[in-house]
CSV table of C-alpha atoms in Angstrom, one decimal:
chain,number,residue,atom,x,y,z
A,24,UNK,CA,21.3,45.6,26.1
A,25,UNK,CA,19.4,48.4,28.7
A,26,UNK,CA,15.5,48.4,27.8
A,27,UNK,CA,15.6,52.0,26.9
A,28,UNK,CA,17.6,51.3,23.4
A,29,UNK,CA,15.4,48.5,22.8
A,30,UNK,CA,14.0,49.0,18.9
A,31,UNK,CA,12.5,47.0,16.1
A,32,UNK,CA,15.9,45.7,14.4
A,33,UNK,CA,16.2,44.0,18.3
A,34,UNK,CA,13.1,42.1,18.1
A,35,UNK,CA,13.6,41.1,14.4
A,36,UNK,CA,17.1,39.5,15.7
A,37,UNK,CA,15.0,38.1,17.7
A,38,UNK,CA,12.7,36.0,15.8
A,39,UNK,CA,15.7,35.4,13.3
A,40,UNK,CA,17.0,33.7,15.8
A,41,UNK,CA,13.9,32.0,17.4
A,42,UNK,CA,12.9,30.7,13.8
A,43,UNK,CA,16.1,28.4,13.4
A,44,UNK,CA,15.2,26.3,16.4
A,45,UNK,CA,11.4,26.9,16.0
A,46,UNK,CA,9.8,25.7,13.1
A,47,UNK,CA,5.8,25.9,13.8
A,48,UNK,CA,3.9,28.9,12.7
A,49,UNK,CA,2.0,28.5,16.2
A,50,UNK,CA,5.8,28.5,18.2
A,51,UNK,CA,6.8,32.1,16.2
A,52,UNK,CA,3.5,33.7,17.5
A,53,UNK,CA,4.6,32.2,21.0
A,54,UNK,CA,7.7,34.0,20.6
A,55,UNK,CA,6.2,37.2,19.2
A,56,UNK,CA,3.4,37.6,22.4
A,57,UNK,CA,6.3,37.4,24.8
A,58,UNK,CA,8.4,40.0,23.2
A,59,UNK,CA,4.6,42.0,23.4
A,60,UNK,CA,4.5,41.1,27.1
A,61,UNK,CA,8.1,42.2,27.9
A,62,UNK,CA,7.1,45.6,25.7
A,63,UNK,CA,3.8,46.1,28.3
A,64,UNK,CA,5.9,45.4,31.4
A,65,UNK,CA,8.6,48.0,30.2
A,66,UNK,CA,6.1,50.7,29.7
A,67,UNK,CA,4.2,50.7,32.8
A,68,UNK,CA,7.6,50.7,34.3
A,69,UNK,CA,9.0,53.0,32.6
A,70,UNK,CA,11.6,51.5,31.6
A,71,UNK,CA,11.1,52.3,27.7
A,72,UNK,CA,9.4,55.1,26.6
A,73,UNK,CA,6.0,55.1,25.4
A,74,UNK,CA,6.7,56.8,22.0
A,75,UNK,CA,9.0,54.3,21.1
A,76,UNK,CA,7.1,50.6,20.2
A,77,UNK,CA,10.0,47.4,19.3
A,78,UNK,CA,7.5,45.9,17.9
A,79,UNK,CA,6.5,48.3,15.1
A,80,UNK,CA,6.5,47.2,11.8
A,81,UNK,CA,7.9,43.5,13.1
A,82,UNK,CA,5.2,40.4,10.7
A,83,UNK,CA,5.1,37.0,10.8
A,84,UNK,CA,4.5,35.0,8.1
A,85,UNK,CA,0.9,33.9,7.7
A,86,UNK,CA,1.0,29.7,8.2
A,87,UNK,CA,-0.3,27.9,5.8
A,88,UNK,CA,-3.9,26.6,5.3
A,89,UNK,CA,-5.1,23.7,3.1
A,90,UNK,CA,-8.5,23.4,2.4
A,91,UNK,CA,-10.5,25.7,4.7
A,92,UNK,CA,-8.5,24.2,7.8
A,93,UNK,CA,-6.3,26.2,10.5
A,94,UNK,CA,-4.0,23.5,11.2
A,95,UNK,CA,0.0,23.8,10.8
A,96,UNK,CA,1.1,21.4,8.1
A,97,UNK,CA,4.3,19.9,6.5
A,98,UNK,CA,6.3,21.9,4.3
A,99,UNK,CA,5.4,20.9,1.0
A,100,UNK,CA,9.2,20.1,0.1
A,101,UNK,CA,9.2,17.9,2.9
A,102,UNK,CA,6.3,16.1,1.8
A,103,UNK,CA,7.2,12.4,0.7
A,104,UNK,CA,6.2,11.9,-3.5
A,105,UNK,CA,3.6,8.7,-3.7
A,106,UNK,CA,6.6,6.7,-5.1
A,107,UNK,CA,8.4,7.2,-1.4
A,108,UNK,CA,5.4,6.4,0.6
A,109,UNK,CA,5.0,3.2,-1.5
A,110,UNK,CA,8.6,2.0,-1.2
A,111,UNK,CA,8.8,2.3,2.8
A,112,UNK,CA,5.6,0.2,2.6
A,113,UNK,CA,6.4,-2.2,0.4
A,114,UNK,CA,9.8,-2.6,2.2
A,115,UNK,CA,7.6,-2.7,5.5
A,116,UNK,CA,5.5,-6.1,4.0
A,117,UNK,CA,8.4,-8.3,3.3
A,118,UNK,CA,10.4,-6.7,6.3
A,119,UNK,CA,7.2,-7.3,8.5
A,120,UNK,CA,5.4,-10.3,6.7
A,121,UNK,CA,5.7,-13.9,8.7
A,122,UNK,CA,9.1,-14.8,6.7
A,123,UNK,CA,10.7,-11.9,8.3
A,124,UNK,CA,13.7,-12.7,10.1
A,125,UNK,CA,13.7,-9.9,13.1
A,126,UNK,CA,11.5,-10.3,15.5
A,127,UNK,CA,11.4,-6.7,16.5
A,128,UNK,CA,9.5,-6.2,13.1
A,129,UNK,CA,7.3,-9.3,12.7
A,130,UNK,CA,5.7,-8.3,15.9
A,131,UNK,CA,3.9,-5.4,13.6
A,132,UNK,CA,2.3,-8.0,10.6
A,133,UNK,CA,0.2,-4.8,9.4
A,134,UNK,CA,3.0,-2.4,9.1
A,135,UNK,CA,3.4,-1.7,5.5
A,136,UNK,CA,-0.5,-0.7,5.1
A,137,UNK,CA,-0.2,1.3,8.6
A,138,UNK,CA,2.7,3.9,7.0
A,139,UNK,CA,0.0,3.6,3.6
A,140,UNK,CA,-2.9,4.8,6.4
A,141,UNK,CA,-0.7,7.4,7.4
A,142,UNK,CA,0.3,8.2,3.9
A,143,UNK,CA,-2.3,9.1,2.3
A,144,UNK,CA,-4.5,9.6,5.0
A,145,UNK,CA,-2.8,11.9,7.1
A,146,UNK,CA,-4.0,10.3,10.3
A,147,UNK,CA,-2.0,11.2,13.6
A,148,UNK,CA,0.1,8.3,15.0
A,149,UNK,CA,-2.2,8.5,18.1
A,150,UNK,CA,-4.9,8.3,16.0
A,151,UNK,CA,-3.5,5.5,13.7
A,152,UNK,CA,-3.1,3.7,16.8
A,153,UNK,CA,-6.4,4.1,17.9
A,154,UNK,CA,-8.2,2.6,15.0
A,155,UNK,CA,-10.4,-0.1,15.2
A,156,UNK,CA,-12.4,-2.5,12.9
A,157,UNK,CA,-15.7,-0.3,13.9
A,158,UNK,CA,-13.8,3.1,12.8
A,159,UNK,CA,-14.2,2.0,8.7
A,160,UNK,CA,-16.8,2.3,7.0
A,161,UNK,CA,-16.4,0.4,3.8
A,162,UNK,CA,-19.7,1.3,2.4
A,163,UNK,CA,-18.8,5.1,1.9
A,164,UNK,CA,-14.9,5.3,1.8
A,165,UNK,CA,-13.1,6.5,5.0
A,166,UNK,CA,-12.4,6.1,8.7
A,167,UNK,CA,-13.9,7.7,11.0
A,168,UNK,CA,-11.1,9.3,12.9
A,169,UNK,CA,-12.3,9.8,16.6
A,170,UNK,CA,-10.4,8.9,19.3
A,171,UNK,CA,-6.2,8.4,20.1
A,172,UNK,CA,-4.0,6.0,21.4
A,173,UNK,CA,-2.2,7.5,24.9
A,174,UNK,CA,0.6,5.9,26.4
A,175,UNK,CA,2.0,8.0,29.4
A,176,UNK,CA,4.9,7.3,31.1
A,177,UNK,CA,5.4,4.1,33.2
A,178,UNK,CA,1.7,3.9,32.7
A,179,UNK,CA,-0.5,1.0,31.0
A,180,UNK,CA,-1.9,2.7,27.6
A,181,UNK,CA,-5.5,3.6,26.9
A,182,UNK,CA,-7.4,5.0,24.1
A,183,UNK,CA,-7.9,8.7,24.5
A,184,UNK,CA,-10.1,11.0,22.9
A,185,UNK,CA,-8.7,12.7,19.2
A,186,UNK,CA,-6.7,16.5,19.6
A,187,UNK,CA,-8.5,19.1,19.9
A,188,UNK,CA,-12.0,16.6,20.2
A,189,UNK,CA,-12.5,17.3,16.8
A,190,UNK,CA,-13.9,13.7,15.2
A,191,UNK,CA,-13.0,13.8,11.3
A,192,UNK,CA,-13.9,11.5,8.6
A,193,UNK,CA,-10.7,10.2,6.6
A,194,UNK,CA,-10.8,9.3,3.0
A,195,UNK,CA,-8.6,6.6,1.9
A,196,UNK,CA,-8.3,4.3,-1.2
A,197,UNK,CA,-10.3,1.4,-2.2
A,198,UNK,CA,-7.4,-0.2,-2.9
A,199,UNK,CA,-6.3,0.1,0.0
A,200,UNK,CA,-9.8,-0.3,2.1
A,201,UNK,CA,-10.7,-3.4,0.2
A,202,UNK,CA,-7.2,-5.5,-0.2
A,203,UNK,CA,-5.4,-4.4,3.2
A,204,UNK,CA,-8.1,-3.3,6.2
A,205,UNK,CA,-11.2,-5.8,4.7
A,206,UNK,CA,-9.7,-8.8,5.4
A,207,UNK,CA,-8.4,-7.9,9.1
A,208,UNK,CA,-11.7,-6.1,10.2
A,209,UNK,CA,-13.5,-9.3,9.0
A,210,UNK,CA,-10.8,-11.4,11.4
A,211,UNK,CA,-11.7,-8.7,14.1
A,212,UNK,CA,-15.4,-9.9,13.7
A,213,UNK,CA,-15.1,-13.4,13.1
A,214,UNK,CA,-16.2,-13.3,10.0
A,215,UNK,CA,-15.3,-15.9,7.4
A,216,UNK,CA,-12.5,-15.0,4.8
A,217,UNK,CA,-15.3,-15.2,1.7
A,218,UNK,CA,-17.7,-12.8,3.4
A,219,UNK,CA,-19.5,-10.6,1.7
A,220,UNK,CA,-19.0,-6.7,1.8
A,221,UNK,CA,-22.8,-6.0,3.1
A,222,UNK,CA,-22.1,-9.0,5.4
A,223,UNK,CA,-18.7,-7.0,6.8
A,224,UNK,CA,-21.0,-4.0,7.3
A,225,UNK,CA,-23.9,-5.7,8.6
A,226,UNK,CA,-21.3,-7.1,11.5
A,227,UNK,CA,-19.8,-3.4,12.0
A,228,UNK,CA,-23.5,-1.5,12.5
A,229,UNK,CA,-24.2,-4.4,14.8
A,230,UNK,CA,-21.2,-3.7,17.0
A,231,UNK,CA,-21.9,0.2,16.9
A,232,UNK,CA,-24.8,-0.2,18.2
A,233,UNK,CA,-24.7,-2.6,20.9
A,234,UNK,CA,-22.1,0.1,22.1
A,235,UNK,CA,-24.7,2.4,21.6
A,236,UNK,CA,-26.9,0.9,23.7
A,237,UNK,CA,-24.7,0.6,26.5
A,238,UNK,CA,-23.6,4.4,26.1
A,239,UNK,CA,-27.2,5.4,26.6
A,240,UNK,CA,-27.6,3.3,29.8
A,241,UNK,CA,-24.7,5.6,31.8
A,242,UNK,CA,-25.2,8.6,33.7
A,243,UNK,CA,-22.6,10.0,30.9
A,244,UNK,CA,-24.5,11.6,28.5
A,245,UNK,CA,-21.3,12.1,26.7
A,246,UNK,CA,-20.5,8.8,25.7
A,247,UNK,CA,-21.2,7.0,22.3
A,248,UNK,CA,-20.7,3.9,20.0
A,249,UNK,CA,-17.3,5.5,19.6
A,250,UNK,CA,-16.0,6.4,22.8
A,251,UNK,CA,-17.5,3.9,24.8
A,252,UNK,CA,-14.8,2.6,27.4
A,253,UNK,CA,-14.1,-0.9,26.7
A,254,UNK,CA,-11.0,-2.9,28.0
A,255,UNK,CA,-7.8,-2.1,25.7
A,256,UNK,CA,-7.2,-6.3,25.2
A,257,UNK,CA,-10.5,-6.2,24.6
A,258,UNK,CA,-11.1,-4.0,21.5
A,259,UNK,CA,-11.0,-4.6,17.9
A,260,UNK,CA,-7.5,-2.5,17.3
A,261,UNK,CA,-6.5,-3.0,13.5
A,262,UNK,CA,-2.6,-3.0,14.7
A,263,UNK,CA,-1.2,-4.3,17.3
A,264,UNK,CA,1.7,-5.5,18.8
A,265,UNK,CA,1.3,-9.4,18.2
A,266,UNK,CA,3.2,-9.9,21.6
A,267,UNK,CA,1.0,-7.3,23.4
A,268,UNK,CA,-2.2,-7.4,21.4
A,269,UNK,CA,-2.3,-4.0,22.2
A,270,UNK,CA,-1.2,-1.1,19.8
A,271,UNK,CA,2.1,0.3,19.6
A,272,UNK,CA,3.7,2.5,22.2
A,273,UNK,CA,5.0,5.4,20.0
A,274,UNK,CA,8.6,5.1,20.3
A,275,UNK,CA,8.3,2.0,19.5
A,276,UNK,CA,8.5,2.8,15.5
A,277,UNK,CA,11.7,4.4,15.7
A,278,UNK,CA,13.7,2.1,15.5
A,279,UNK,CA,11.5,0.4,12.7
A,280,UNK,CA,11.0,3.6,10.8
A,281,UNK,CA,14.7,2.9,10.7
A,282,UNK,CA,14.7,-0.6,8.9
A,283,UNK,CA,12.1,0.6,6.4
A,284,UNK,CA,13.9,3.5,5.7
A,285,UNK,CA,16.7,2.0,4.6
A,286,UNK,CA,15.5,-0.8,3.4
A,287,UNK,CA,14.6,0.6,-0.4
A,288,UNK,CA,17.7,3.1,-0.7
A,289,UNK,CA,19.4,1.3,-2.8
A,290,UNK,CA,16.5,1.2,-5.3
A,291,UNK,CA,15.2,4.1,-7.5
A,292,UNK,CA,13.0,5.3,-4.6
A,293,UNK,CA,15.8,6.8,-2.4
A,294,UNK,CA,14.3,8.9,0.7
A,295,UNK,CA,17.3,11.5,0.7
A,296,UNK,CA,15.9,14.7,1.9
A,297,UNK,CA,12.3,13.2,2.8
A,298,UNK,CA,11.4,13.7,6.7
A,299,UNK,CA,10.7,10.6,8.4
A,300,UNK,CA,8.4,11.9,10.7
A,301,UNK,CA,6.1,13.2,8.3
A,302,UNK,CA,4.3,9.8,8.1
A,303,UNK,CA,4.7,8.3,11.8
A,304,UNK,CA,4.8,10.8,14.1
A,305,UNK,CA,3.5,14.6,13.0
């Protein structure tokens, strides 16, 4: 088609075709931006009469904005229900327990807890992997999301900044914090199983202050307790691969997801129609 014959109906066809493969609001906005750039070039080179606007009336639906945020969210129809999150997490508890038979799964003993953190807290996969014992604030009821586990292709993983460099606090259910995260934190901090919540909080604050003091002695003024560099093998990771002692690579979640998704399918908690990417790869 020659540009002189470009009209708004042609632009709509482009957007409709793009919508079949571009599912994010931002992606559709980018596509419309490319059309706008083409229109500007066509006008400037006199390929299209300036009295004709092939984008006039071409509208894009507004993005879903929840709780005053500007990020893109999963379509409500694809979000798992609470019973489905519990079904997948319970399956992971059984498959990844010491009594499990598959070494691929038993290397992640807290995979069920990780799924609950993802489902009830909405953390991205890299944010889940980067959680440490000092990032859980039991007395306030939330985890402090301040980093992301990054695994470049062909290189060792490291703890990098959180997306958009925006720190945030994510509340988690009390049962999840006290029954599942607390024992893990006690173990990482070298505390006895019977240690009180106050003892745990004191040990956490001591570890944070130690890192804050080290950060204060550095020339980089952007360092703080939460981003002071620590060797990955020496950090206090909540969720690790027991074979490496480090957070799991993102691509390693796929086979484990498949196992845990198949497990509850014969029960009433079916995962039909639910995107498995919602929990662990968003």
